[in-house]
Short mmCIF file of C-alpha atoms in Angstrom, two decimals:
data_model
loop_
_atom_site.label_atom_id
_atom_site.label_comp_id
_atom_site.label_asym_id
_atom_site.label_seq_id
_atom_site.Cartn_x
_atom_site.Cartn_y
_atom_site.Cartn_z
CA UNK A 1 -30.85 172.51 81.32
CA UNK A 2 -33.02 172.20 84.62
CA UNK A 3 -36.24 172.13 82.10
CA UNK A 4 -34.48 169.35 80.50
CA UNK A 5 -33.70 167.31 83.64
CA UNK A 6 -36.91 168.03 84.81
CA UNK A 7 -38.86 166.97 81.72
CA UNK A 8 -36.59 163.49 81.82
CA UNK A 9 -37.57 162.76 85.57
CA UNK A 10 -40.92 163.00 84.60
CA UNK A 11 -41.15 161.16 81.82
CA UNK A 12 -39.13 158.91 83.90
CA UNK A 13 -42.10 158.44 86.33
CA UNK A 14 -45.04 158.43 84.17
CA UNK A 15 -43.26 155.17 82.35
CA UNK A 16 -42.70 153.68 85.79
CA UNK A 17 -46.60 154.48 86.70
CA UNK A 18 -47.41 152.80 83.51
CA UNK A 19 -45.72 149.72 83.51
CA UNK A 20 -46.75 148.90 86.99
CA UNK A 21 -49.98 149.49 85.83
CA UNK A 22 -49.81 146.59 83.83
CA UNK A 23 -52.11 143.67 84.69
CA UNK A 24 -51.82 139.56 83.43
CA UNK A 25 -55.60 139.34 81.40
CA UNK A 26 -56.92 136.34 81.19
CA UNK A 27 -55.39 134.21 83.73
CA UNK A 28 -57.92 131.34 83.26
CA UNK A 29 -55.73 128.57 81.71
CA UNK A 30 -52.79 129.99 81.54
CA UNK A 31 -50.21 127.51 83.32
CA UNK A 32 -47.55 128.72 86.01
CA UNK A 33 -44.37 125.84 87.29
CA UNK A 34 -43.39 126.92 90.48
CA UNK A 35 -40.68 124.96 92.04
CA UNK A 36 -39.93 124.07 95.61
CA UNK A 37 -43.40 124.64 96.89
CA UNK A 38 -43.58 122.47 100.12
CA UNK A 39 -43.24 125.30 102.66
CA UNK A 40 -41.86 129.21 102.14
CA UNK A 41 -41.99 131.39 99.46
CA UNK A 42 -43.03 128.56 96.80
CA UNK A 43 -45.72 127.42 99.18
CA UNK A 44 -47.97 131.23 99.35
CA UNK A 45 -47.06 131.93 96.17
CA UNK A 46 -48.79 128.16 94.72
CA UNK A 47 -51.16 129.08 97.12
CA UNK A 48 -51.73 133.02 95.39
CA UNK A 49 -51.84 132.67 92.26
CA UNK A 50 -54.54 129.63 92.12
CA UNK A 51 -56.93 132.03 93.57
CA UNK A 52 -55.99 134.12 91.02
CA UNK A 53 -57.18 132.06 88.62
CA UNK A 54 -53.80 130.62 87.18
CA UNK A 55 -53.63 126.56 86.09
CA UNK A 56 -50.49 126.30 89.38
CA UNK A 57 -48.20 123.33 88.65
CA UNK A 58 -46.60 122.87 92.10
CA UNK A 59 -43.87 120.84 92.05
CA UNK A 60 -42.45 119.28 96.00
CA UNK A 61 -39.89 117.63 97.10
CA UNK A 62 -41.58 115.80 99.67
CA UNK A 63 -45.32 113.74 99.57
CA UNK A 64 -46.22 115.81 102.72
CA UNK A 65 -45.63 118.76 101.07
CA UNK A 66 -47.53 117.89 98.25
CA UNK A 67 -50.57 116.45 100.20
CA UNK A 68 -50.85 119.69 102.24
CA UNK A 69 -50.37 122.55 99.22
CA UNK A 70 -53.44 120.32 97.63
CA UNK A 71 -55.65 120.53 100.90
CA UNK A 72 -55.14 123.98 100.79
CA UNK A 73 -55.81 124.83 97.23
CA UNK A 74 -58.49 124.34 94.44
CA UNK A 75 -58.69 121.56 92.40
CA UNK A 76 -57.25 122.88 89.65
CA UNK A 77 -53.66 122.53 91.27
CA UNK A 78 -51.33 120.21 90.79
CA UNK A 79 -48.78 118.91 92.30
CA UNK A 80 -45.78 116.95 91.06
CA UNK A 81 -42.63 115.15 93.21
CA UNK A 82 -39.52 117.47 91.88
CA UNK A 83 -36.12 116.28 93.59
CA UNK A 84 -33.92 119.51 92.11
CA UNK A 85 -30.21 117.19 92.64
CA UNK A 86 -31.69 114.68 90.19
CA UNK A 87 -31.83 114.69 86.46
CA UNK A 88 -34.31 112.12 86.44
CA UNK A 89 -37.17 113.64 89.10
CA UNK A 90 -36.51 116.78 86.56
CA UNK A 91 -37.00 114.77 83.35
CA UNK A 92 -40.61 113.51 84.68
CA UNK A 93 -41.39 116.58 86.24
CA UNK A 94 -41.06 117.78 82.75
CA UNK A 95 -43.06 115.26 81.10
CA UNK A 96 -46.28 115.87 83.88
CA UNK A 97 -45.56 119.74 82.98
CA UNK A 98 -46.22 119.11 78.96
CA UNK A 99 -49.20 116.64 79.58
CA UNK A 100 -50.65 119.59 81.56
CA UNK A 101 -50.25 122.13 79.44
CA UNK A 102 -51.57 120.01 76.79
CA UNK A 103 -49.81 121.66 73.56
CA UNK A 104 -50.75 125.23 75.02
CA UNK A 105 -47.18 126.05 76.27
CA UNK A 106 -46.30 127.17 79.63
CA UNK A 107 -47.08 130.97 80.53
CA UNK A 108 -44.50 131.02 83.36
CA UNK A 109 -41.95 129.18 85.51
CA UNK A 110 -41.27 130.59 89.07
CA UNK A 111 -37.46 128.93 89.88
CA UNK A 112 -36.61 128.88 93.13
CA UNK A 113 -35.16 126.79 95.85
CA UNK A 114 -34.00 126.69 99.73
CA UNK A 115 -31.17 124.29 99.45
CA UNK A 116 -29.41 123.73 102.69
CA UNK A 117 -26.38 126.05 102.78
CA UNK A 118 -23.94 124.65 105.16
CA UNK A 119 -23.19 127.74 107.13
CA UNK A 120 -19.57 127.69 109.17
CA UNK A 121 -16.01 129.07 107.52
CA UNK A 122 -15.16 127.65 104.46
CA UNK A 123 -12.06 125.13 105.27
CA UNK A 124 -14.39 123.64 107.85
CA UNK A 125 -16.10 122.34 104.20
CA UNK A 126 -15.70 119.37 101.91
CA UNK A 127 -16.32 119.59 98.42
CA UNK A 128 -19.66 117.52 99.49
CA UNK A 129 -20.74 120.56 101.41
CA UNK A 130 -21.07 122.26 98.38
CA UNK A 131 -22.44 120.15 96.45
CA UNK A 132 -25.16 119.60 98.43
CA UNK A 133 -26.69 123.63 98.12
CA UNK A 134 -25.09 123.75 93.92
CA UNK A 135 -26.60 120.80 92.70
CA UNK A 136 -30.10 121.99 94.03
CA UNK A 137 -30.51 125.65 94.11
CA UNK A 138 -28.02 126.36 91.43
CA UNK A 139 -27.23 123.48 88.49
CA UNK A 140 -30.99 121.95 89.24
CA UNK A 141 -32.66 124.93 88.79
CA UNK A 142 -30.54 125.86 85.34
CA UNK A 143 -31.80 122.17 84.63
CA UNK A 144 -35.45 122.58 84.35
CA UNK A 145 -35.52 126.08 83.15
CA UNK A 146 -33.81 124.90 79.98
CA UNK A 147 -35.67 121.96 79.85
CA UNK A 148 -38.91 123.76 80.05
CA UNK A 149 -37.95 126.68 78.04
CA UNK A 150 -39.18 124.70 74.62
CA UNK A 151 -42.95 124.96 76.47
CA UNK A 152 -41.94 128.60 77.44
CA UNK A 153 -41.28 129.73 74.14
CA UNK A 154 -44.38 128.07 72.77
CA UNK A 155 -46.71 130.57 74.95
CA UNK A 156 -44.42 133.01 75.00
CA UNK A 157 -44.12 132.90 79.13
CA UNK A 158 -41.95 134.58 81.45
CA UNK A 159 -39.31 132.81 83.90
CA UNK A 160 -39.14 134.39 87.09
CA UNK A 161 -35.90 133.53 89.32
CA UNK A 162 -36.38 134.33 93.09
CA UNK A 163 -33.38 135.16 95.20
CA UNK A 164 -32.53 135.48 98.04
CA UNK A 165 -30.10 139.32 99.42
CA UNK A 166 -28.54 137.50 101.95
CA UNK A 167 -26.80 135.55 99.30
CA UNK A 168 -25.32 138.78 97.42
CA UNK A 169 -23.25 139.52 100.62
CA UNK A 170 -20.14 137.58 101.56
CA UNK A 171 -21.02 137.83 105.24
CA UNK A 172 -20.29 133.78 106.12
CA UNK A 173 -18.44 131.42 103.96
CA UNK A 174 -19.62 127.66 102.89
CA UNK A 175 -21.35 129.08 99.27
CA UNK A 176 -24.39 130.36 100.79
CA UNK A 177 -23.79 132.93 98.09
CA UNK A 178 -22.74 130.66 95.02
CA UNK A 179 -26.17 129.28 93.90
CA UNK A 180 -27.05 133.38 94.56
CA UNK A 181 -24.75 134.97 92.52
CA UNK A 182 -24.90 131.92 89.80
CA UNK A 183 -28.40 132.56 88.81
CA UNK A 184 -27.96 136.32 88.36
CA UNK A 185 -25.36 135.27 85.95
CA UNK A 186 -27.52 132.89 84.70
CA UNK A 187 -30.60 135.11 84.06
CA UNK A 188 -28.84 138.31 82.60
CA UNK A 189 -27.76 136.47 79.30
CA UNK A 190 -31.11 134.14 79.33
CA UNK A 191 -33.28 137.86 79.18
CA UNK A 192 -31.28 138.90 76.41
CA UNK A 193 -31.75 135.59 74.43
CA UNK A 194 -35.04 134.95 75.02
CA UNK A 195 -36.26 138.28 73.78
CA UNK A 196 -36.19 137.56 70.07
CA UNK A 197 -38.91 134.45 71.37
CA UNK A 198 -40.88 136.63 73.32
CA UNK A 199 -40.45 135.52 76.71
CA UNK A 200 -39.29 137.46 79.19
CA UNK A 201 -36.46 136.67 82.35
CA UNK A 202 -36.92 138.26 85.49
CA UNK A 203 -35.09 138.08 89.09
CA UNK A 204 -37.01 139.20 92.18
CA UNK A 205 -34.40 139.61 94.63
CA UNK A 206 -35.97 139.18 98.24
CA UNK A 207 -34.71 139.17 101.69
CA UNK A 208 -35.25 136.22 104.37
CA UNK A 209 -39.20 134.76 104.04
CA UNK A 210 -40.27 134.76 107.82
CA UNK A 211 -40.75 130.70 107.55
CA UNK A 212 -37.69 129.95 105.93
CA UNK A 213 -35.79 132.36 108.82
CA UNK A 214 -32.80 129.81 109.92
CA UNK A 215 -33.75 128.75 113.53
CA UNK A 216 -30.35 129.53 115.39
CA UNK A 217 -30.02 126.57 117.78
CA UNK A 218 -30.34 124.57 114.53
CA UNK A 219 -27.45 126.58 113.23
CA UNK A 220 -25.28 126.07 116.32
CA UNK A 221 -25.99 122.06 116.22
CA UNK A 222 -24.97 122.14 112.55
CA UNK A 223 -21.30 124.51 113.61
CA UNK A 224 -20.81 121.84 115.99
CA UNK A 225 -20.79 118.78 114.03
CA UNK A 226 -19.06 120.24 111.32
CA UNK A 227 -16.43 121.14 114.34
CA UNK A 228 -16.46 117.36 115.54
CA UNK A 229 -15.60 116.42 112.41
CA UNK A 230 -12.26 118.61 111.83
CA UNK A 231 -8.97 117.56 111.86
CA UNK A 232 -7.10 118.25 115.18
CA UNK A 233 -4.71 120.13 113.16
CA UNK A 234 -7.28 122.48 111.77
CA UNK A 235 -8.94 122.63 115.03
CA UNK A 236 -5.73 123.92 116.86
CA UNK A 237 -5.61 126.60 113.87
CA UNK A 238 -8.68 128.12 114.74
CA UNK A 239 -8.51 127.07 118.98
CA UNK A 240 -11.67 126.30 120.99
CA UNK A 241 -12.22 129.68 122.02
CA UNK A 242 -13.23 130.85 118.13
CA UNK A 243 -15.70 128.17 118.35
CA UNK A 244 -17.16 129.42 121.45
CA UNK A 245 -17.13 132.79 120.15
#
């Protein structure tokens, strides 16, 4: 029995060793969509893979952000406007994506975006609140993947969805975690359906990128206008000295 469990551990490790092993060959026009690319994660990563080699697609919310990932890169970047919270910015972000590729498909899509997540307790909230981190970092990003999975399954890419921990624990309300836990569910049934096209569905699950760590004065000036804002009934619930607290 402890050959047996022995053998399986190793076996175990050698396929581990193996797979890591494995290396992308031929990066040299092979196309990668990375969302939300003005600062943070998106921004080194853009930044990464075109001096690997890679054709990067960066897609900003912002001109600035744009303007700045191309001073920084080769020319073989691009950049397109992407406003997640609108169907339209998606639809021609799209269209730029499969003028790009130019009937090659599209090797990979990184998804992945730092909506703003009010952060206070959650009947401080209005349904507005809410909307404003779902419609970006959760029902946006559903939109392009499946908008972009025609190109995917054309070159047989990968999609790559990059979370954040902190959303997996329940450790402040406002749905900090909803987006989070929304494209895990999202993902798990993609990976299985994709697999008969040959593209594959990953999540990287990473904790806070150092420039994306929430500054916490900012924080406290966002607790207080949501405060300002409360009724004086909900106010007396929770009493001035839990907001001082």
């Amino acid at each position: 029995l402890h050959i047996a469990i022995l053998a399986s551990m190793l076996s175990l490790i050698i396929y581990w060793l193996i797979r890591d092993s494995y290396r992308v060959r031929n990066v040299n026009g092979k196309h990668v969509f990375i969302t939300s690319c003005d600062t943070g994660l998106g921004n080194s990563l853009a930044k990464r893979l075109d001096k690997m080699g890679f054709c990067v697609i960066a897609a900003c919310a912002t001109e600035k952000g744009g303007q700045e990932q191309q001073s920084c890169s080769s020319l073989s970047l691009k950049t397109v406007n992407l406003n997640l919270a609108d169907s339209n910015s998606i639809a021609r972000a799209v269209v730029f994506v499969g003028e790009e590729t130019a009937g090659k498909g599209l090797f990979g899509l990184v998804s992945h975006a730092e909506g703003t997540a009010p952060v206070a307790p959650t009947d401080w909230l209005s349904i507005e609140d809410f909307h404003s981190v779902l419609d970006v970092s959760l029902l946006g990003l559903i939109e392009i993947t499946l908008k972009l999975l025609p190109l995917l399954k054309k070159a047989e890419g990968r999609v790559v969805n990059l979370i954040n921990t902190k959303g997996l624990t329940a450790f402040v309300g406002g749905g900090y975690g909803l987006p989070t836990w929304g494209m895990e569910a999202f993902s798990d049934p993609l990976r299985i359906e994709m697999q008969h096209f040959g593209v594959k569905v990953s999540i990287v699950e990473h904790s806070f990128f150092e420039a994306a760590v929430a500054n916490s004065d900012v924080i406290e000036k966002h607790l207080l206008r949501l405060w300002n804002r409360l009724t004086l009934e909900t106010r007396d619930s929770y009493g001035e000295k839990y907001f001082v607290e």
